Amino acid sequence: MKAFLKSIALLGLFVVSAKAAEITEKTIVYQEGETQLEGYAALPKEAEGKLPVIVVVHQWMGLTDYEKMRCQQLAKLGYLAFAVDIYGQGVRPSSMSEAGAQAGKYKSDRALYRKRLNAGLAEALKQPQADPDKVVAIGYCFGGTGVIELARSGAEIGGVVSFHGGLDSPTPADGAKIKARVLALHGADDPHVKAADLAAFEEEMRKHEVDWELVKYGGAVHAFTQKMAGNDPSKGAAYDARADQRSWQQLMTFLGQVFGQ
């Protein structure tokens, strides 16, 4: 009898877990100035009440299935995840040269980049399930640069997490505007981030007394969370399963701390 009751209890847990894993996905068209943008949201299917918000900023190829996958992962954990669109609706590079041109446009115009980032944040907070008091932004590569720019814009959010993002400080005085906790997850052997940029980032954070962390993963290069980067570190960008897993766990710990979970 005890074994039977235990089986029923376990079945009940399985049903609840399966139900919790169900998510709702939707495409959301929004504006920044005269530019139409197309974001993506994922959240628990039967969410009740307000949900912590994770804003996801894409890598240089634009909003792709990769960012949607990350949003789905987060939604299954109980978050409202919103992937912003920086480039504009229908602007999805098909080559590295196109991606470089698009990313370069915003890296050279940080004011425009911040406008697009804040437009995405505002759209995320328009979702009826969004808890405006519990918001974190995460970004990958180009998007990793972006979330730090979002923080530098003075955004009223709890934290930002940069995965293998550019860490240069073109306007270090803007560090004074940062209200969010900052976590930078960095490949120790990333050739795309210069030692001078790392030093400038650290100095900016220290000077303005930001609550910040910089975690380096030994042996990891650029794009270490992305399988589409291949597995050849000699190219400067490659997937690293160990760094991917460790950085995701670092994110989970960070979210728990920021959201008080």
PDB file of C-alpha atoms in Angstrom:
ATOM      1  CA  MET A   1       0.000   0.000   0.000  1.00  0.00           C
ATOM      2  CA  LYS A   2       2.833   2.379   0.914  1.00  0.00           C
ATOM      3  CA  ALA A   3       4.557   1.646  -2.369  1.00  0.00           C
ATOM      4  CA  PHE A   4       1.310   2.336  -4.240  1.00  0.00           C
ATOM      5  CA  LEU A   5       0.808   5.669  -2.456  1.00  0.00           C
ATOM      6  CA  LYS A   6       4.410   6.603  -3.138  1.00  0.00           C
ATOM      7  CA  SER A   7       3.902   5.856  -6.837  1.00  0.00           C
ATOM      8  CA  ILE A   8       0.788   8.046  -6.910  1.00  0.00           C
ATOM      9  CA  ALA A   9       2.693  10.883  -5.193  1.00  0.00           C
ATOM     10  CA  LEU A  10       5.541  10.635  -7.667  1.00  0.00           C
ATOM     11  CA  LEU A  11       3.081  10.627 -10.556  1.00  0.00           C
ATOM     12  CA  GLY A  12       1.508  13.754  -9.135  1.00  0.00           C
ATOM     13  CA  LEU A  13       4.890  15.468  -8.974  1.00  0.00           C
ATOM     14  CA  PHE A  14       5.584  14.466 -12.558  1.00  0.00           C
ATOM     15  CA  VAL A  15       2.261  15.908 -13.752  1.00  0.00           C
ATOM     16  CA  VAL A  16       2.866  19.164 -11.889  1.00  0.00           C
ATOM     17  CA  SER A  17       6.406  19.414 -13.282  1.00  0.00           C
ATOM     18  CA  ALA A  18       5.222  18.680 -16.822  1.00  0.00           C
ATOM     19  CA  LYS A  19       2.518  21.307 -16.467  1.00  0.00           C
ATOM     20  CA  ALA A  20       5.021  23.836 -15.140  1.00  0.00           C
ATOM     21  CA  ALA A  21       7.248  23.206 -18.157  1.00  0.00           C
ATOM     22  CA  GLU A  22       4.534  24.237 -20.617  1.00  0.00           C
ATOM     23  CA  ILE A  23       5.163  27.678 -22.060  1.00  0.00           C
ATOM     24  CA  THR A  24       3.498  30.319 -24.178  1.00  0.00           C
ATOM     25  CA  GLU A  25       5.469  31.891 -27.014  1.00  0.00           C
ATOM     26  CA  LYS A  26       4.619  34.998 -28.980  1.00  0.00           C
ATOM     27  CA  THR A  27       6.112  37.409 -31.472  1.00  0.00           C
ATOM     28  CA  ILE A  28       5.764  41.054 -30.461  1.00  0.00           C
ATOM     29  CA  VAL A  29       6.099  43.954 -32.882  1.00  0.00           C
ATOM     30  CA  TYR A  30       7.020  47.289 -31.305  1.00  0.00           C
ATOM     31  CA  GLN A  31       8.580  50.648 -32.192  1.00  0.00           C
ATOM     32  CA  GLU A  32      11.658  52.718 -31.451  1.00  0.00           C
ATOM     33  CA  GLY A  33      11.142  56.081 -33.073  1.00  0.00           C
ATOM     34  CA  GLU A  34      10.136  55.325 -36.660  1.00  0.00           C
ATOM     35  CA  THR A  35      11.766  51.900 -36.702  1.00  0.00           C
ATOM     36  CA  GLN A  36       9.624  48.808 -36.370  1.00  0.00           C
ATOM     37  CA  LEU A  37      11.156  46.035 -34.310  1.00  0.00           C
ATOM     38  CA  GLU A  38      10.164  42.408 -33.781  1.00  0.00           C
ATOM     39  CA  GLY A  39      10.831  40.775 -30.434  1.00  0.00           C
ATOM     40  CA  TYR A  40       9.978  37.397 -28.973  1.00  0.00           C
ATOM     41  CA  ALA A  41       8.492  36.488 -25.597  1.00  0.00           C
ATOM     42  CA  ALA A  42       8.218  33.197 -23.735  1.00  0.00           C
ATOM     43  CA  LEU A  43       6.569  32.644 -20.360  1.00  0.00           C
ATOM     44  CA  PRO A  44       4.945  29.873 -18.314  1.00  0.00           C
ATOM     45  CA  LYS A  45       1.673  28.893 -19.974  1.00  0.00           C
ATOM     46  CA  GLU A  46      -0.518  29.161 -16.900  1.00  0.00           C
ATOM     47  CA  ALA A  47       1.336  31.867 -15.023  1.00  0.00           C
ATOM     48  CA  GLU A  48      -0.472  33.468 -12.138  1.00  0.00           C
ATOM     49  CA  GLY A  49       0.402  36.913 -10.858  1.00  0.00           C
ATOM     50  CA  LYS A  50       3.476  38.886 -11.811  1.00  0.00           C
ATOM     51  CA  LEU A  51       6.668  37.221 -13.067  1.00  0.00           C
ATOM     52  CA  PRO A  52      10.339  38.229 -12.828  1.00  0.00           C
ATOM     53  CA  VAL A  53      11.499  39.533 -16.206  1.00  0.00           C
ATOM     54  CA  ILE A  54      14.609  38.500 -18.135  1.00  0.00           C
ATOM     55  CA  VAL A  55      15.433  40.723 -21.106  1.00  0.00           C
ATOM     56  CA  VAL A  56      17.620  38.870 -23.638  1.00  0.00           C
ATOM     57  CA  VAL A  57      19.839  40.792 -26.072  1.00  0.00           C
ATOM     58  CA  HIS A  58      20.946  38.952 -29.200  1.00  0.00           C
ATOM     59  CA  GLN A  59      24.375  38.301 -30.675  1.00  0.00           C
ATOM     60  CA  TRP A  60      25.550  39.907 -33.914  1.00  0.00           C
ATOM     61  CA  MET A  61      23.425  37.743 -36.220  1.00  0.00           C
ATOM     62  CA  GLY A  62      20.286  39.355 -34.813  1.00  0.00           C
ATOM     63  CA  LEU A  63      17.367  37.722 -33.036  1.00  0.00           C
ATOM     64  CA  THR A  64      17.634  34.045 -33.986  1.00  0.00           C
ATOM     65  CA  ASP A  65      16.510  30.642 -32.761  1.00  0.00           C
ATOM     66  CA  TYR A  66      19.400  30.771 -30.300  1.00  0.00           C
ATOM     67  CA  GLU A  67      17.886  33.640 -28.304  1.00  0.00           C
ATOM     68  CA  LYS A  68      14.463  32.009 -28.533  1.00  0.00           C
ATOM     69  CA  MET A  69      15.930  28.813 -27.092  1.00  0.00           C
ATOM     70  CA  ARG A  70      17.370  30.748 -24.152  1.00  0.00           C
ATOM     71  CA  CYS A  71      14.004  32.437 -23.606  1.00  0.00           C
ATOM     72  CA  GLN A  72      12.283  29.051 -23.609  1.00  0.00           C
ATOM     73  CA  GLN A  73      14.764  27.724 -21.038  1.00  0.00           C
ATOM     74  CA  LEU A  74      14.044  30.681 -18.792  1.00  0.00           C
ATOM     75  CA  ALA A  75      10.267  30.459 -19.249  1.00  0.00           C
ATOM     76  CA  LYS A  76      10.365  26.826 -18.122  1.00  0.00           C
ATOM     77  CA  LEU A  77      12.004  28.045 -14.928  1.00  0.00           C
ATOM     78  CA  GLY A  78       9.151  30.464 -14.260  1.00  0.00           C
ATOM     79  CA  TYR A  79      10.439  33.686 -15.806  1.00  0.00           C
ATOM     80  CA  LEU A  80       8.951  36.010 -18.418  1.00  0.00           C
ATOM     81  CA  ALA A  81      11.740  36.139 -21.004  1.00  0.00           C
ATOM     82  CA  PHE A  82      11.719  38.782 -23.731  1.00  0.00           C
ATOM     83  CA  ALA A  83      14.254  38.782 -26.567  1.00  0.00           C
ATOM     84  CA  VAL A  84      14.659  42.301 -27.911  1.00  0.00           C
ATOM     85  CA  ASP A  85      15.352  43.253 -31.512  1.00  0.00           C
ATOM     86  CA  ILE A  86      18.115  45.815 -32.012  1.00  0.00           C
ATOM     87  CA  TYR A  87      18.411  45.745 -35.809  1.00  0.00           C
ATOM     88  CA  GLY A  88      14.783  46.124 -36.914  1.00  0.00           C
ATOM     89  CA  GLN A  89      12.007  43.873 -38.199  1.00  0.00           C
ATOM     90  CA  GLY A  90      13.261  41.674 -41.029  1.00  0.00           C
ATOM     91  CA  VAL A  91      16.894  42.707 -40.566  1.00  0.00           C
ATOM     92  CA  ARG A  92      18.567  39.363 -39.970  1.00  0.00           C
ATOM     93  CA  PRO A  93      22.133  39.098 -41.328  1.00  0.00           C
ATOM     94  CA  SER A  94      22.849  36.046 -43.474  1.00  0.00           C
ATOM     95  CA  SER A  95      26.631  36.319 -43.401  1.00  0.00           C
ATOM     96  CA  MET A  96      29.422  37.346 -41.061  1.00  0.00           C
ATOM     97  CA  SER A  97      30.111  40.451 -43.153  1.00  0.00           C
ATOM     98  CA  GLU A  98      26.477  41.564 -42.891  1.00  0.00           C
ATOM     99  CA  ALA A  99      26.496  40.842 -39.176  1.00  0.00           C
ATOM    100  CA  GLY A 100      29.689  42.842 -38.727  1.00  0.00           C
ATOM    101  CA  ALA A 101      28.177  45.816 -40.529  1.00  0.00           C
ATOM    102  CA  GLN A 102      25.028  45.733 -38.413  1.00  0.00           C
ATOM    103  CA  ALA A 103      26.818  45.260 -35.110  1.00  0.00           C
ATOM    104  CA  GLY A 104      29.348  47.946 -36.018  1.00  0.00           C
ATOM    105  CA  LYS A 105      26.572  50.446 -36.602  1.00  0.00           C
ATOM    106  CA  TYR A 106      25.475  50.232 -32.984  1.00  0.00           C
ATOM    107  CA  LYS A 107      28.902  49.772 -31.413  1.00  0.00           C
ATOM    108  CA  SER A 108      29.965  53.036 -33.068  1.00  0.00           C
ATOM    109  CA  ASP A 109      26.746  54.790 -32.034  1.00  0.00           C
ATOM    110  CA  ARG A 110      26.169  53.850 -28.404  1.00  0.00           C
ATOM    111  CA  ALA A 111      23.401  56.452 -28.047  1.00  0.00           C
ATOM    112  CA  LEU A 112      21.358  54.695 -30.741  1.00  0.00           C
ATOM    113  CA  TYR A 113      22.188  51.318 -29.232  1.00  0.00           C
ATOM    114  CA  ARG A 114      20.885  52.491 -25.865  1.00  0.00           C
ATOM    115  CA  LYS A 115      17.665  53.763 -27.425  1.00  0.00           C
ATOM    116  CA  ARG A 116      17.007  50.340 -28.967  1.00  0.00           C
ATOM    117  CA  LEU A 117      17.891  48.586 -25.712  1.00  0.00           C
ATOM    118  CA  ASN A 118      15.591  50.776 -23.656  1.00  0.00           C
ATOM    119  CA  ALA A 119      12.790  50.377 -26.202  1.00  0.00           C
ATOM    120  CA  GLY A 120      13.079  46.611 -25.765  1.00  0.00           C
ATOM    121  CA  LEU A 121      13.096  46.931 -21.987  1.00  0.00           C
ATOM    122  CA  ALA A 122      10.003  49.142 -22.104  1.00  0.00           C
ATOM    123  CA  GLU A 123       8.208  46.631 -24.319  1.00  0.00           C
ATOM    124  CA  ALA A 124       9.073  43.775 -21.984  1.00  0.00           C
ATOM    125  CA  LEU A 125       7.572  45.700 -19.081  1.00  0.00           C
ATOM    126  CA  LYS A 126       4.363  46.299 -21.046  1.00  0.00           C
ATOM    127  CA  GLN A 127       3.568  42.603 -20.856  1.00  0.00           C
ATOM    128  CA  PRO A 128       0.720  42.126 -18.360  1.00  0.00           C
ATOM    129  CA  GLN A 129       2.622  39.419 -16.441  1.00  0.00           C
ATOM    130  CA  ALA A 130       5.785  41.521 -16.020  1.00  0.00           C
ATOM    131  CA  ASP A 131       6.937  42.480 -12.539  1.00  0.00           C
ATOM    132  CA  PRO A 132       8.640  45.884 -13.016  1.00  0.00           C
ATOM    133  CA  ASP A 133      10.480  45.495  -9.715  1.00  0.00           C
ATOM    134  CA  LYS A 134      12.215  42.267 -10.772  1.00  0.00           C
ATOM    135  CA  VAL A 135      14.142  42.750 -13.996  1.00  0.00           C
ATOM    136  CA  VAL A 136      17.500  41.448 -15.212  1.00  0.00           C
ATOM    137  CA  ALA A 137      18.987  41.792 -18.704  1.00  0.00           C
ATOM    138  CA  ILE A 138      21.319  39.201 -20.226  1.00  0.00           C
ATOM    139  CA  GLY A 139      23.157  39.317 -23.530  1.00  0.00           C
ATOM    140  CA  TYR A 140      25.472  37.294 -25.737  1.00  0.00           C
ATOM    141  CA  CYS A 141      28.525  38.659 -27.636  1.00  0.00           C
ATOM    142  CA  PHE A 142      27.144  41.855 -29.238  1.00  0.00           C
ATOM    143  CA  GLY A 143      24.302  41.583 -26.754  1.00  0.00           C
ATOM    144  CA  GLY A 144      26.777  41.175 -23.904  1.00  0.00           C
ATOM    145  CA  THR A 145      28.114  44.584 -24.821  1.00  0.00           C
ATOM    146  CA  GLY A 146      24.521  45.767 -25.033  1.00  0.00           C
ATOM    147  CA  VAL A 147      23.431  44.883 -21.517  1.00  0.00           C
ATOM    148  CA  ILE A 148      26.334  46.852 -20.063  1.00  0.00           C
ATOM    149  CA  GLU A 149      25.320  49.788 -22.256  1.00  0.00           C
ATOM    150  CA  LEU A 150      21.783  49.394 -20.921  1.00  0.00           C
ATOM    151  CA  ALA A 151      23.163  49.651 -17.394  1.00  0.00           C
ATOM    152  CA  ARG A 152      25.251  52.687 -18.385  1.00  0.00           C
ATOM    153  CA  SER A 153      22.098  54.372 -19.670  1.00  0.00           C
ATOM    154  CA  GLY A 154      20.815  54.418 -16.092  1.00  0.00           C
ATOM    155  CA  ALA A 155      18.145  51.764 -16.582  1.00  0.00           C
ATOM    156  CA  GLU A 156      16.203  50.999 -13.402  1.00  0.00           C
ATOM    157  CA  ILE A 157      16.784  47.248 -13.346  1.00  0.00           C
ATOM    158  CA  GLY A 158      18.194  44.818 -10.814  1.00  0.00           C
ATOM    159  CA  GLY A 159      21.118  43.457 -12.784  1.00  0.00           C
ATOM    160  CA  VAL A 160      22.802  42.727 -16.114  1.00  0.00           C
ATOM    161  CA  VAL A 161      24.754  39.648 -17.193  1.00  0.00           C
ATOM    162  CA  SER A 162      27.162  39.772 -20.132  1.00  0.00           C
ATOM    163  CA  PHE A 163      28.115  36.454 -21.754  1.00  0.00           C
ATOM    164  CA  HIS A 164      31.358  36.839 -23.745  1.00  0.00           C
ATOM    165  CA  GLY A 165      30.537  40.449 -24.540  1.00  0.00           C
ATOM    166  CA  GLY A 166      32.791  43.327 -25.493  1.00  0.00           C
ATOM    167  CA  LEU A 167      33.928  45.052 -22.294  1.00  0.00           C
ATOM    168  CA  ASP A 168      35.376  48.299 -23.608  1.00  0.00           C
ATOM    169  CA  SER A 169      34.455  51.570 -21.903  1.00  0.00           C
ATOM    170  CA  PRO A 170      34.057  54.239 -24.610  1.00  0.00           C
ATOM    171  CA  THR A 171      32.421  56.665 -22.146  1.00  0.00           C
ATOM    172  CA  PRO A 172      33.689  55.597 -18.702  1.00  0.00           C
ATOM    173  CA  ALA A 173      32.003  58.570 -17.025  1.00  0.00           C
ATOM    174  CA  ASP A 174      28.674  56.856 -17.739  1.00  0.00           C
ATOM    175  CA  GLY A 175      29.573  54.280 -15.137  1.00  0.00           C
ATOM    176  CA  ALA A 176      28.198  56.816 -12.657  1.00  0.00           C
ATOM    177  CA  LYS A 177      24.703  56.129 -14.024  1.00  0.00           C
ATOM    178  CA  ILE A 178      24.805  52.393 -13.339  1.00  0.00           C
ATOM    179  CA  LYS A 179      22.201  51.302 -10.804  1.00  0.00           C
ATOM    180  CA  ALA A 180      22.196  47.585 -11.659  1.00  0.00           C
ATOM    181  CA  ARG A 181      24.457  44.811 -10.413  1.00  0.00           C
ATOM    182  CA  VAL A 182      26.884  43.844 -13.182  1.00  0.00           C
ATOM    183  CA  LEU A 183      28.123  40.324 -13.905  1.00  0.00           C
ATOM    184  CA  ALA A 184      30.538  39.785 -16.810  1.00  0.00           C
ATOM    185  CA  LEU A 185      31.173  36.159 -17.843  1.00  0.00           C
ATOM    186  CA  HIS A 186      34.304  36.108 -19.956  1.00  0.00           C
ATOM    187  CA  GLY A 187      36.424  33.595 -21.847  1.00  0.00           C
ATOM    188  CA  ALA A 188      39.933  33.962 -20.414  1.00  0.00           C
ATOM    189  CA  ASP A 189      41.442  33.291 -23.867  1.00  0.00           C
ATOM    190  CA  ASP A 190      39.011  35.470 -25.863  1.00  0.00           C
ATOM    191  CA  PRO A 191      41.194  37.259 -28.467  1.00  0.00           C
ATOM    192  CA  HIS A 192      38.410  39.719 -29.311  1.00  0.00           C
ATOM    193  CA  VAL A 193      38.553  41.429 -25.914  1.00  0.00           C
ATOM    194  CA  LYS A 194      41.818  43.270 -25.387  1.00  0.00           C
ATOM    195  CA  ALA A 195      43.568  43.357 -22.045  1.00  0.00           C
ATOM    196  CA  ALA A 196      43.258  47.148 -22.144  1.00  0.00           C
ATOM    197  CA  ASP A 197      39.477  46.847 -22.496  1.00  0.00           C
ATOM    198  CA  LEU A 198      39.278  44.525 -19.499  1.00  0.00           C
ATOM    199  CA  ALA A 199      41.371  46.926 -17.454  1.00  0.00           C
ATOM    200  CA  ALA A 200      39.214  49.893 -18.501  1.00  0.00           C
ATOM    201  CA  PHE A 201      36.041  48.007 -17.608  1.00  0.00           C
ATOM    202  CA  GLU A 202      37.368  47.136 -14.164  1.00  0.00           C
ATOM    203  CA  GLU A 203      38.530  50.692 -13.544  1.00  0.00           C
ATOM    204  CA  GLU A 204      35.125  52.083 -14.557  1.00  0.00           C
ATOM    205  CA  MET A 205      33.333  49.708 -12.212  1.00  0.00           C
ATOM    206  CA  ARG A 206      35.678  50.478  -9.312  1.00  0.00           C
ATOM    207  CA  LYS A 207      35.682  54.239  -9.805  1.00  0.00           C
ATOM    208  CA  HIS A 208      31.896  54.439  -9.697  1.00  0.00           C
ATOM    209  CA  GLU A 209      31.529  51.854  -6.928  1.00  0.00           C
ATOM    210  CA  VAL A 210      29.337  49.551  -9.012  1.00  0.00           C
ATOM    211  CA  ASP A 211      28.340  46.181  -7.543  1.00  0.00           C
ATOM    212  CA  TRP A 212      30.205  44.099 -10.130  1.00  0.00           C
ATOM    213  CA  GLU A 213      31.816  40.738 -10.807  1.00  0.00           C
ATOM    214  CA  LEU A 214      34.079  39.495 -13.588  1.00  0.00           C
ATOM    215  CA  VAL A 215      34.325  35.715 -14.007  1.00  0.00           C
ATOM    216  CA  LYS A 216      36.915  34.257 -16.381  1.00  0.00           C
ATOM    217  CA  TYR A 217      36.737  30.714 -17.764  1.00  0.00           C
ATOM    218  CA  GLY A 218      40.125  29.186 -18.446  1.00  0.00           C
ATOM    219  CA  GLY A 219      40.613  27.872 -21.974  1.00  0.00           C
ATOM    220  CA  ALA A 220      37.400  29.478 -23.251  1.00  0.00           C
ATOM    221  CA  VAL A 221      37.428  31.857 -26.204  1.00  0.00           C
ATOM    222  CA  HIS A 222      34.726  34.070 -27.702  1.00  0.00           C
ATOM    223  CA  ALA A 223      31.162  32.716 -28.125  1.00  0.00           C
ATOM    224  CA  PHE A 224      31.726  29.895 -25.629  1.00  0.00           C
ATOM    225  CA  THR A 225      27.979  29.399 -25.036  1.00  0.00           C
ATOM    226  CA  GLN A 226      27.107  28.969 -28.720  1.00  0.00           C
ATOM    227  CA  LYS A 227      27.339  25.618 -30.478  1.00  0.00           C
ATOM    228  CA  MET A 228      27.035  27.315 -33.864  1.00  0.00           C
ATOM    229  CA  ALA A 229      30.510  28.789 -33.246  1.00  0.00           C
ATOM    230  CA  GLY A 230      32.045  25.355 -33.856  1.00  0.00           C
ATOM    231  CA  ASN A 231      34.651  23.607 -31.725  1.00  0.00           C
ATOM    232  CA  ASP A 232      37.972  25.038 -32.924  1.00  0.00           C
ATOM    233  CA  PRO A 233      39.308  27.520 -30.343  1.00  0.00           C
ATOM    234  CA  SER A 234      42.160  28.479 -32.674  1.00  0.00           C
ATOM    235  CA  LYS A 235      39.619  30.481 -34.695  1.00  0.00           C
ATOM    236  CA  GLY A 236      39.027  32.749 -31.708  1.00  0.00           C
ATOM    237  CA  ALA A 237      35.364  31.787 -31.314  1.00  0.00           C
ATOM    238  CA  ALA A 238      34.230  28.307 -30.302  1.00  0.00           C
ATOM    239  CA  TYR A 239      31.745  26.473 -28.129  1.00  0.00           C
ATOM    240  CA  ASP A 240      33.009  25.288 -24.750  1.00  0.00           C
ATOM    241  CA  ALA A 241      30.598  22.928 -22.991  1.00  0.00           C
ATOM    242  CA  ARG A 242      32.230  23.368 -19.597  1.00  0.00           C
ATOM    243  CA  ALA A 243      32.162  27.169 -19.735  1.00  0.00           C
ATOM    244  CA  ASP A 244      28.606  27.082 -21.096  1.00  0.00           C
ATOM    245  CA  GLN A 245      27.403  24.962 -18.185  1.00  0.00           C
ATOM    246  CA  ARG A 246      29.306  26.927 -15.568  1.00  0.00           C
ATOM    247  CA  SER A 247      28.175  30.301 -16.886  1.00  0.00           C
ATOM    248  CA  TRP A 248      24.545  29.173 -16.932  1.00  0.00           C
ATOM    249  CA  GLN A 249      24.858  28.079 -13.313  1.00  0.00           C
ATOM    250  CA  GLN A 250      26.438  31.446 -12.530  1.00  0.00           C
ATOM    251  CA  LEU A 251      23.396  33.094 -14.099  1.00  0.00           C
ATOM    252  CA  MET A 252      21.039  30.993 -11.981  1.00  0.00           C
ATOM    253  CA  THR A 253      22.876  32.006  -8.814  1.00  0.00           C
ATOM    254  CA  PHE A 254      22.825  35.664  -9.870  1.00  0.00           C
ATOM    255  CA  LEU A 255      19.075  35.607 -10.572  1.00  0.00           C
ATOM    256  CA  GLY A 256      18.430  34.034  -7.207  1.00  0.00           C
ATOM    257  CA  GLN A 257      20.401  36.761  -5.488  1.00  0.00           C
ATOM    258  CA  VAL A 258      18.875  39.669  -7.413  1.00  0.00           C
ATOM    259  CA  PHE A 259      15.315  38.397  -7.148  1.00  0.00           C
ATOM    260  CA  GLY A 260      15.685  37.154  -3.580  1.00  0.00           C
ATOM    261  CA  GLN A 261      14.718  33.598  -4.488  1.00  0.00           C
TER     262      GLN A 261
END
